[in-house]
Short mmCIF file of C-alpha atoms in Angstrom, two decimals:
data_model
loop_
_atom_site.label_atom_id
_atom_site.label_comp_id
_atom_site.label_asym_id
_atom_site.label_seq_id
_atom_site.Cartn_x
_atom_site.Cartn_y
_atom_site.Cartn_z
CA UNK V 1 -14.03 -20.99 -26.09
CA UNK V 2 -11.09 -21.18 -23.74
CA UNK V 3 -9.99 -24.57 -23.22
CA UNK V 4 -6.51 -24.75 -21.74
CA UNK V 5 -8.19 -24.62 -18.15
CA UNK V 6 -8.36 -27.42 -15.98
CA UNK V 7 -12.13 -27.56 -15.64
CA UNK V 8 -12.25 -29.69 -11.59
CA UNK V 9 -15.00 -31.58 -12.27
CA UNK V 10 -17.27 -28.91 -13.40
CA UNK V 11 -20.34 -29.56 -15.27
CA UNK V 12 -21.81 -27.89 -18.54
CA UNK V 13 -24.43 -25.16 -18.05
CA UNK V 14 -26.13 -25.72 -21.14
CA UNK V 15 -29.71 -26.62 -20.21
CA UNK V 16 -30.48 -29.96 -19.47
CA UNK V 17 -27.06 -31.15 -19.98
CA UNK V 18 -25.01 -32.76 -17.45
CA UNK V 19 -21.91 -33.75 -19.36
CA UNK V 20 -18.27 -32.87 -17.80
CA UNK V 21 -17.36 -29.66 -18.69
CA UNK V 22 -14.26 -29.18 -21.48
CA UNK V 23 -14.16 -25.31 -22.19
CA UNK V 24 -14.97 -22.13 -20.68
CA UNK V 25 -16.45 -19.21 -22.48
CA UNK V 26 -13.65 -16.41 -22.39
CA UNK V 27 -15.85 -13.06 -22.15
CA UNK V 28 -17.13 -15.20 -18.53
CA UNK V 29 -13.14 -15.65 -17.58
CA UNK V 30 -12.68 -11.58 -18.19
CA UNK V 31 -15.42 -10.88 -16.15
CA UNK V 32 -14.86 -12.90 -13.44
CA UNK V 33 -17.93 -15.17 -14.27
CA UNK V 34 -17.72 -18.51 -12.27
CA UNK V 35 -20.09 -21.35 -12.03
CA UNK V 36 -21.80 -20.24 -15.45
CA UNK V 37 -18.78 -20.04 -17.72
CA UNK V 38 -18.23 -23.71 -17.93
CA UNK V 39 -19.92 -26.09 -21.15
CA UNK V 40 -18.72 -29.40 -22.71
CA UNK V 41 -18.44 -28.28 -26.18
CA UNK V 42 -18.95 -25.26 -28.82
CA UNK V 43 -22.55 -26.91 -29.77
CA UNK V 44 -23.63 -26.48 -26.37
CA UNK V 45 -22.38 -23.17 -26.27
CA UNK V 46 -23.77 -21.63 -29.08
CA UNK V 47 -27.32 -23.41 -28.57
CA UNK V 48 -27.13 -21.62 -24.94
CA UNK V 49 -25.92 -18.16 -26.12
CA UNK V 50 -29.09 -16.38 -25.97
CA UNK V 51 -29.48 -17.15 -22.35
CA UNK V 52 -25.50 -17.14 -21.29
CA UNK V 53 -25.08 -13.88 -22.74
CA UNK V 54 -27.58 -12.84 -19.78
CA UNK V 55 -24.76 -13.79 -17.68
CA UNK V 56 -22.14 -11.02 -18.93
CA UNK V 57 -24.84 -8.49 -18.38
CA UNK V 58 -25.50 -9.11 -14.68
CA UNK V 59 -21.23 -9.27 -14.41
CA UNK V 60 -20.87 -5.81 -15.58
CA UNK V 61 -24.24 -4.67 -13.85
CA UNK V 62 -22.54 -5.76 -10.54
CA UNK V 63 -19.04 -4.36 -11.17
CA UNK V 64 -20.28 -1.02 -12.21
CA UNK V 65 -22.19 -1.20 -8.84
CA UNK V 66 -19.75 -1.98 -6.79
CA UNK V 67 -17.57 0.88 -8.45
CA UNK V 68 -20.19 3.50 -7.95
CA UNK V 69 -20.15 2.36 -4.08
CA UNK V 70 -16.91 2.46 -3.37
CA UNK V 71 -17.12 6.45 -4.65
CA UNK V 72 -19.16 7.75 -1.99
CA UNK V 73 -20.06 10.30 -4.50
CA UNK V 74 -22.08 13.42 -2.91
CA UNK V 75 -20.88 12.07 0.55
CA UNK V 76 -20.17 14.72 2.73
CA UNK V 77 -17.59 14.44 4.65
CA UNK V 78 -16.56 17.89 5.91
CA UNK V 79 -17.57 17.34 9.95
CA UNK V 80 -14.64 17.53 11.99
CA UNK V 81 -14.86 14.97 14.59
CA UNK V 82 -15.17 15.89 18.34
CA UNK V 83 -12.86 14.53 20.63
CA UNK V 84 -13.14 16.39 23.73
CA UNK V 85 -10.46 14.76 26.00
CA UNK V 86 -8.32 14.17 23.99
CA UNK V 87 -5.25 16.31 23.83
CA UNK V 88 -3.72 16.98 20.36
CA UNK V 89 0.18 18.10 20.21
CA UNK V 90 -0.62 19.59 16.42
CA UNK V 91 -2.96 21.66 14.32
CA UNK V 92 -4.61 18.86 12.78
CA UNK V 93 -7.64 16.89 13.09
CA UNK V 94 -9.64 14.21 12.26
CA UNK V 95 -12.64 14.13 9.73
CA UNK V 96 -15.61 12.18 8.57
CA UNK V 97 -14.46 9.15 6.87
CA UNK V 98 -16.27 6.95 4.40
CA UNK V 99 -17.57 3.24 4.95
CA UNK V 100 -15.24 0.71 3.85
CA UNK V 101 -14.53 0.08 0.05
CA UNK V 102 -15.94 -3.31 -1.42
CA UNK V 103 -13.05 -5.77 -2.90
CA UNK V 104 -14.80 -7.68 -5.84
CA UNK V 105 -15.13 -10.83 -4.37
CA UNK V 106 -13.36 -12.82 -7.12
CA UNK V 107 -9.74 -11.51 -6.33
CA UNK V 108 -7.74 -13.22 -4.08
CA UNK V 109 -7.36 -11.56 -0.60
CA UNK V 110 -5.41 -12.66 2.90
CA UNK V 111 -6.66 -14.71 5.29
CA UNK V 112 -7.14 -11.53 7.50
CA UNK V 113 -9.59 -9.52 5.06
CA UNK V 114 -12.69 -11.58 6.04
CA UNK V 115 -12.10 -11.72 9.90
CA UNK V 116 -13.83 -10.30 12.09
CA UNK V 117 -10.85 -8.87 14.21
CA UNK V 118 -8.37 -8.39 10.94
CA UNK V 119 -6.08 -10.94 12.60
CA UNK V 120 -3.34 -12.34 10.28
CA UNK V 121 -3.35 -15.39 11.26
CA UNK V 122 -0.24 -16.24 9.02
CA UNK V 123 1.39 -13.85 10.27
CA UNK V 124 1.46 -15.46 14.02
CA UNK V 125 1.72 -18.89 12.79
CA UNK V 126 5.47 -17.72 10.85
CA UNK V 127 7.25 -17.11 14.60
CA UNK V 128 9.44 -13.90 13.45
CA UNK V 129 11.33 -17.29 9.97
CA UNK V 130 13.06 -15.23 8.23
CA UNK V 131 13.16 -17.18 4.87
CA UNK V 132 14.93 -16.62 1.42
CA UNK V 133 12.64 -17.23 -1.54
CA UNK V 134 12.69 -19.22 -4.42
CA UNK V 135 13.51 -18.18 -7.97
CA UNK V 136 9.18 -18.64 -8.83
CA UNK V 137 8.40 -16.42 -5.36
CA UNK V 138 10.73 -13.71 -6.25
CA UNK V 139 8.93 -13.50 -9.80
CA UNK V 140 5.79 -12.91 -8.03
CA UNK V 141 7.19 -10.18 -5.61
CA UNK V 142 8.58 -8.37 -9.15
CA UNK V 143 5.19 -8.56 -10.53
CA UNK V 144 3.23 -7.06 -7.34
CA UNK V 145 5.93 -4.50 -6.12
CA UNK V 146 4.89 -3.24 -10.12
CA UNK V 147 1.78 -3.04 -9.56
CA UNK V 148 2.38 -1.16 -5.82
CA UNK V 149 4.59 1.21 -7.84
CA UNK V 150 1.68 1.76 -10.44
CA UNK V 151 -0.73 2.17 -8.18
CA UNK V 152 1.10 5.03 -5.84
CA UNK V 153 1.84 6.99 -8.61
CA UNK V 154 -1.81 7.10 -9.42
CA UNK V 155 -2.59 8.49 -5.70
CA UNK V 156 0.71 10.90 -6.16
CA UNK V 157 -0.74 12.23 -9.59
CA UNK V 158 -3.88 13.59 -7.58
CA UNK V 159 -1.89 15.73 -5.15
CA UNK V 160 -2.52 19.26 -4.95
CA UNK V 161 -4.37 21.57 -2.94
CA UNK V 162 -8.19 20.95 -2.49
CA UNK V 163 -8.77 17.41 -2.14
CA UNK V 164 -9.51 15.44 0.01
CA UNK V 165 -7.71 12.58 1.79
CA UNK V 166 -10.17 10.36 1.28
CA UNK V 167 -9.96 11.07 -2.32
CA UNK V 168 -6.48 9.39 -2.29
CA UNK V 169 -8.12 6.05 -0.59
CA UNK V 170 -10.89 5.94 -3.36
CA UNK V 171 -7.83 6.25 -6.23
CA UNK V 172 -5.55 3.51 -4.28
CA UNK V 173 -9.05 1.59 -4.31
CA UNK V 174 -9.90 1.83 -7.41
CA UNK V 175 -6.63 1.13 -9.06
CA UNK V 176 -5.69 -2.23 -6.98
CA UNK V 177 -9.14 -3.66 -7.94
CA UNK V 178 -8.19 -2.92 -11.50
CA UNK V 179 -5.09 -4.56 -11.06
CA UNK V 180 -6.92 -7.51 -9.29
CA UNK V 181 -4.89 -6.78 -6.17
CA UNK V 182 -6.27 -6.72 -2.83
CA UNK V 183 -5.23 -3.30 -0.99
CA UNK V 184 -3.39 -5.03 2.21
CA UNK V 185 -3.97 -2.27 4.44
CA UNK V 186 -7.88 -3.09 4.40
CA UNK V 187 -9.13 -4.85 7.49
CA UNK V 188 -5.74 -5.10 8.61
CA UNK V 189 -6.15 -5.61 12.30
CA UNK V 190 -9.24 -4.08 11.50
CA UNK V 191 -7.76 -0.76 9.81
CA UNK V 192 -10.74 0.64 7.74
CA UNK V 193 -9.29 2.47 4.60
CA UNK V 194 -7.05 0.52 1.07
CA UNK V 195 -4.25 3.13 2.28
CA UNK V 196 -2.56 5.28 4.46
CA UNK V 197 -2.49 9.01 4.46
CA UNK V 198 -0.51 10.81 7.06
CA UNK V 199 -0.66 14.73 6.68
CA UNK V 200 2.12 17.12 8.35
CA UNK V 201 2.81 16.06 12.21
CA UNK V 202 1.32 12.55 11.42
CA UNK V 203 4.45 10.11 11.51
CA UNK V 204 2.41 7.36 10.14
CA UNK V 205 -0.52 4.79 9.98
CA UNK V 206 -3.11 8.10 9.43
CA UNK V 207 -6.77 7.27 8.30
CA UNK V 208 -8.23 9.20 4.56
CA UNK V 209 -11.12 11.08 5.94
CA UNK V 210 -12.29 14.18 4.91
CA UNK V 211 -9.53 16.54 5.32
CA UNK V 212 -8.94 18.92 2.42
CA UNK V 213 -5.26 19.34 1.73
CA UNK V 214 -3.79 22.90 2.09
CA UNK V 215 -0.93 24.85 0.01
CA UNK V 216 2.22 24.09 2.04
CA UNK V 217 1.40 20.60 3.92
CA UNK V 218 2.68 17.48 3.30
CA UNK V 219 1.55 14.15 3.18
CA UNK V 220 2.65 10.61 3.00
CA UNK V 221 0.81 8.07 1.26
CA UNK V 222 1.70 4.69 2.38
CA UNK V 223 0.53 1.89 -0.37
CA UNK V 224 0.66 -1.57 -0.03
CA UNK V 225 -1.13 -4.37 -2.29
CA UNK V 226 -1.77 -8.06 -2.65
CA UNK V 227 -1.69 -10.43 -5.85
CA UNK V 228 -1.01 -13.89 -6.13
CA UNK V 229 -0.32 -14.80 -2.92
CA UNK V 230 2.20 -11.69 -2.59
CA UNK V 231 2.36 -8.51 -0.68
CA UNK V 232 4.01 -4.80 -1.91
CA UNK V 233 4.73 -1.92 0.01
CA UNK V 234 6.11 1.38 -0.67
CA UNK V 235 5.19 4.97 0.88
CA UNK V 236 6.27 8.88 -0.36
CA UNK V 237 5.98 11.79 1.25
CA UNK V 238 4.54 13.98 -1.45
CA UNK V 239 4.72 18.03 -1.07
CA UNK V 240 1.00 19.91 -1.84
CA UNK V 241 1.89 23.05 -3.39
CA UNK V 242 4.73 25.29 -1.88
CA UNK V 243 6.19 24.62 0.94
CA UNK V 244 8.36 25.92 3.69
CA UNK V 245 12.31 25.42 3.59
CA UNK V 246 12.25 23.67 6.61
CA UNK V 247 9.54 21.76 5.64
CA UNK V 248 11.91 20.88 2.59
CA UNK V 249 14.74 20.38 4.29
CA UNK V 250 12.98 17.64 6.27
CA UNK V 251 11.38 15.34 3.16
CA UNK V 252 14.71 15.90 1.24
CA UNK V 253 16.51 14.68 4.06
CA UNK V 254 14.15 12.28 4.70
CA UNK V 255 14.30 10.34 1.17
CA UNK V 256 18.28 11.04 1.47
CA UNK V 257 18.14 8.79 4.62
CA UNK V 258 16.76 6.06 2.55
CA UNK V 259 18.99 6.02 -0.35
CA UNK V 260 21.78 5.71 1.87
CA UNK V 261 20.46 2.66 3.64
CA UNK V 262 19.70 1.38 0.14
CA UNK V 263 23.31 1.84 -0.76
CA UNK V 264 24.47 -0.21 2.11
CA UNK V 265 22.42 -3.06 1.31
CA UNK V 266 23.96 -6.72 0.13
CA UNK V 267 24.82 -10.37 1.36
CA UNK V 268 26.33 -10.13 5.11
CA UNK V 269 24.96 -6.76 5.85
CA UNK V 270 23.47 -7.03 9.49
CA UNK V 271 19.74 -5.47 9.45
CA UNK V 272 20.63 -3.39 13.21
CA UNK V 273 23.73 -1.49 10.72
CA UNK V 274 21.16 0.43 8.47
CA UNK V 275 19.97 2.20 11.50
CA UNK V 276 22.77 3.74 12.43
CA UNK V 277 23.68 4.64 8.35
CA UNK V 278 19.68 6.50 8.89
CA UNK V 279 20.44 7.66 12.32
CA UNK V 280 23.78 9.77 11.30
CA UNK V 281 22.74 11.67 8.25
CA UNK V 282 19.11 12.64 9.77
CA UNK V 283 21.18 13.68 13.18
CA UNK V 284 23.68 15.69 10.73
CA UNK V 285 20.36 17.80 9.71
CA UNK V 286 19.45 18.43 12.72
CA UNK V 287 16.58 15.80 12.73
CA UNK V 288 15.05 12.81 14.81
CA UNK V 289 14.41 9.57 14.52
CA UNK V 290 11.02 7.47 15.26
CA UNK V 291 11.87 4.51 16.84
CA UNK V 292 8.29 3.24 17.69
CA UNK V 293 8.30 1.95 13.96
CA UNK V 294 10.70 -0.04 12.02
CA UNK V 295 11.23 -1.87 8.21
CA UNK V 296 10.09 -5.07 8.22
CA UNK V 297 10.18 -8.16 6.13
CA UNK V 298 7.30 -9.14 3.49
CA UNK V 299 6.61 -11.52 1.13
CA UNK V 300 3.54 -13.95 1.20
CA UNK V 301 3.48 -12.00 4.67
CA UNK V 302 2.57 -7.98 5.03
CA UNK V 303 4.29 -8.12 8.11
CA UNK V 304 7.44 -10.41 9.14
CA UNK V 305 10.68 -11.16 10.40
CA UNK V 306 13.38 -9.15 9.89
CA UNK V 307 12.52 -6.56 12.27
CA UNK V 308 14.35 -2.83 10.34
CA UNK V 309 14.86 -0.44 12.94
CA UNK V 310 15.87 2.82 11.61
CA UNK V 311 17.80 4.61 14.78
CA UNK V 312 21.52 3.56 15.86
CA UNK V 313 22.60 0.86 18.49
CA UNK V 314 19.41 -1.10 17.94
CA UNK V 315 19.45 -4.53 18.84
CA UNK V 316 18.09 -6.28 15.45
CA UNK V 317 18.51 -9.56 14.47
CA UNK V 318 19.18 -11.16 11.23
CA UNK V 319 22.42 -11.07 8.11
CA UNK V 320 21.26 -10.22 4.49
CA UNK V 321 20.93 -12.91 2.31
CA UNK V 322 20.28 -13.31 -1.40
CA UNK V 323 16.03 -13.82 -1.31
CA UNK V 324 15.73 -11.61 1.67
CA UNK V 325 12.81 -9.40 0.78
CA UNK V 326 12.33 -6.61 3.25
CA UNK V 327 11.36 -2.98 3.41
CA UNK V 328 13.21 0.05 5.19
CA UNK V 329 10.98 2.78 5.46
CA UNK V 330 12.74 5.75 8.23
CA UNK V 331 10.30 8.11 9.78
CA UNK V 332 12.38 11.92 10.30
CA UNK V 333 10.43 14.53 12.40
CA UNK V 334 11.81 17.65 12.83
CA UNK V 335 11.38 17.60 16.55
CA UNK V 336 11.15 15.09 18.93
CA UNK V 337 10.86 11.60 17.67
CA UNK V 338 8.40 10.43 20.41
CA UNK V 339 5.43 9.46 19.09
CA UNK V 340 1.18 10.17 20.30
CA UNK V 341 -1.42 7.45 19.10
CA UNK V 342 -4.81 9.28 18.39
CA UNK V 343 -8.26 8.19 20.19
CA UNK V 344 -8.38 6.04 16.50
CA UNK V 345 -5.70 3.63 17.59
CA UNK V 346 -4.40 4.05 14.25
CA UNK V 347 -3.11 7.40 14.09
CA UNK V 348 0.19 8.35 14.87
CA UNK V 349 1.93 12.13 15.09
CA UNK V 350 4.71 13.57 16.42
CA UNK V 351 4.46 14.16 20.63
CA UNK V 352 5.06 18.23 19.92
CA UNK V 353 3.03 18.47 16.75
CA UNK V 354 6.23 19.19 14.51
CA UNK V 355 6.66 17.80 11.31
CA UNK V 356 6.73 13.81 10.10
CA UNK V 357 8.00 12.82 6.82
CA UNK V 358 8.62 9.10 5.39
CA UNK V 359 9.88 7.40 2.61
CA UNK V 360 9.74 3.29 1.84
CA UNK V 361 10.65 0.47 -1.00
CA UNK V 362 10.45 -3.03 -1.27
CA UNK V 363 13.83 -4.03 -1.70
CA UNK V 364 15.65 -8.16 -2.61
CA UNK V 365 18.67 -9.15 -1.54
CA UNK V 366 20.59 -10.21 -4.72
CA UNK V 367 23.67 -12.01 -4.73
CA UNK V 368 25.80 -9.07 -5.42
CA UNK V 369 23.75 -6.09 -3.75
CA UNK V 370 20.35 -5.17 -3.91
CA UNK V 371 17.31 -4.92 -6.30
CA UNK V 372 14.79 -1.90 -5.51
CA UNK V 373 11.38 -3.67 -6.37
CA UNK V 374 9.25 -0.82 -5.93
CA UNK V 375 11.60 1.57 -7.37
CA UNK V 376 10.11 4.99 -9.55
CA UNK V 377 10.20 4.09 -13.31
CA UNK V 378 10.20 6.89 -16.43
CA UNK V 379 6.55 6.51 -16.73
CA UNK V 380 6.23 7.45 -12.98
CA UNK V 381 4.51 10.96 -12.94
CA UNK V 382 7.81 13.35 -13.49
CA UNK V 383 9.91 10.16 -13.96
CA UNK V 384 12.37 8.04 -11.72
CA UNK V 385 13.46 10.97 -10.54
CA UNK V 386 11.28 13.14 -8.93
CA UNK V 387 11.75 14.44 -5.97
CA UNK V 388 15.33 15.09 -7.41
CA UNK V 389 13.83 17.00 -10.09
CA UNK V 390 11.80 19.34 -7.87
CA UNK V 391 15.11 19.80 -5.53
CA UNK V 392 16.49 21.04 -8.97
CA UNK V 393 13.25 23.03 -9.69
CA UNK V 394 13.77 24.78 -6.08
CA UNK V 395 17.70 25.49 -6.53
CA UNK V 396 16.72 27.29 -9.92
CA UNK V 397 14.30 29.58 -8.30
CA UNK V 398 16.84 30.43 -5.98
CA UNK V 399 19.33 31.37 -8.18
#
């Protein structure tokens, strides 16, 4: 029995006993077992065991439940949706999308996940501070940025031509509830899926649904969790299949645009100088910049002060300093970089149905530069470098 747990005034759930509670049983504290785990001593326990042991059984009866749910397995989901007034700049559209997936109840979650409206009310109560953490906060950020970073390269594994959107949510899903993170994106202002999946012209925000992913798109998958009190939040654009060059040209640019606003990053930096950094190289390629969307500040917070816009001669406030955790996350289309909200109020593509692509970390400010928190690691699938690697795969074929 587990003892080293302040037990609040619980009492002992051996029958007929009402003595304070002094030990919980461990199997309960793996399962997530509450009000039942608690007893005053190992004779208690053990004369309770053949009933408490029923206990474990309902824990995994209800987990395995609530896993099967969330798969939606033999749901159909191939009906496009009909939206006959509404006037799409691209080939691509909306599909049948699954209910929402079920967070176990005992892991920690926002205050917006259980409102009705998604409203974070934290968020508005904050007032655009932008704060520096402490030493114990930053610890926290490390350890869910990890887990964000573990958890997109299990949707980035999945890839390839054939599945289904959707399919990426359920992963995302799946893996933050193993991780006993809450998947920010759900509820967010009422936003219905654990992550974001934005195919081809779709700059960002896009919906899993049922869409089955074809040889030569590309889509983003934007993942962001929350653990202990912390958010994470981190995005690639991965390529399904072959692709075009220009469609190359424009996610290799893309994640180029982000490096170099990495690189720029320390104490006294001004957060309005990264846009232009962003706004020259992607101009250089020929390539625009969303402005409708910006980097933003998180912590305890998904969304906060500073503002990150990612085109030139923006008017951002707000100087680096060490404890500054913020993302920058630049959205490149190969076209115009006005932007066309979808009858989901979610959905975002490109106004002339080009080409979106995006890439995003966590980042700290340290005292001397800047820590990547969500960076790729070698156990990422094809290792901290990959989208280097397949820019090297590419140049070989060439030659």
């Amino acid at each position: 029995l587990t003892t080293d747990i302040i037990m609040d005034g619980h009492k002992c759930q051996g029958k007929d006993c009402s003595n304070a509670a002094k030990m919980r049983c461990p199997t309960c504290i793996k399962l997530h077992v509450e009000e039942e785990s608690y007893f005053c001593g190992q004779e208690c326990f053990k004369a309770n065991w053949g009933e408490h042991k029923g206990e474990h059984k309902k824990a995994k009866q209800m987990a395995a439940k609530i896993t099967k749910y969330n798969r939606f397995e033999g749901v159909d989901l191939s009906e496009q949706l009909d939206w006959p007034d509404f006037e799409f700049r691209g080939p691509l559209r909306p599909f049948k999308q699954t209910p929402k997936r079920l967070v176990p109840r005992h892991i920690p979650r926002p205050d917006y996940a259980d409102d009705e409206q998604g409203r974070p009310f934290s968020e508005y109560k904050a007032k655009g501070q932008l704060r520096c953490l402490d030493d114990e906060e930053i610890k926290k950020m490390r350890k869910v940025c990890k887990y964000g970073r573990e958890i997109l390269d299990a949707c980035g594994a999945i890839v390839k031509p054939g599945i289904t959107t959707d399919q990426i949510d359920a992963v995302c899903h799946e893996e933050s509830v193993a991780r006993d993170c809450y998947p920010s994106p759900l509820n967010y202002h009422m936003f219905p899926k654990s992550c974001c999946t934005s195919v081809n012209e779709v700059i960002c925000h896009g919906i899993p649904d049922g869409y089955v992913l074809q040889e030569g798109d590309i889509v983003n998958v934007d993942i962001s969790v929350f653990h202990d009190g912390f958010h994470a939040d981190l995005n690639e654009t991965f390529l399904v299949g072959e692709v075009s060059d220009e469609t190359l040209h424009l996610v290799k640019t893309t994640y180029e645009t982000l490096d170099l606003a990495i690189k720029a990053c320390k104490p006294g930096v001004r957060y309005r100088d990264l846009g232009n950094i962003i706004s020259k190289h992607a101009h250089k390629n020929h390539l625009s910049v969303v402005r409708t969307y910006c980097g933003h500040g998180v912590n305890n917070l998904f969304h906060c002060a500073p503002n990150v816009p990612h085109y030139a001669k923006n008017k951002a406030v707000g100087t680096m300093k060490p404890g500054h955790t913020f993302t920058i996350e630049p959205m490149i289309n190969q076209g115009s970089w006005q932007d066309q909200t979808w009858e989901d109020d979610w959905t975002s593509t490109t106004i002339d149905g080009k080409r979106s692509a995006q890439f995003e970390h966590t980042l700290l400010v340290t005292e001397t530069g800047v820590e990547i928190l969500t960076a790729r690691t070698d156990k990422s699938p094809n290792g901290a470098m990959w989208f280097q690697s397949v820019l090297d795969k590419k140049q070989q074929q060439k030659e």
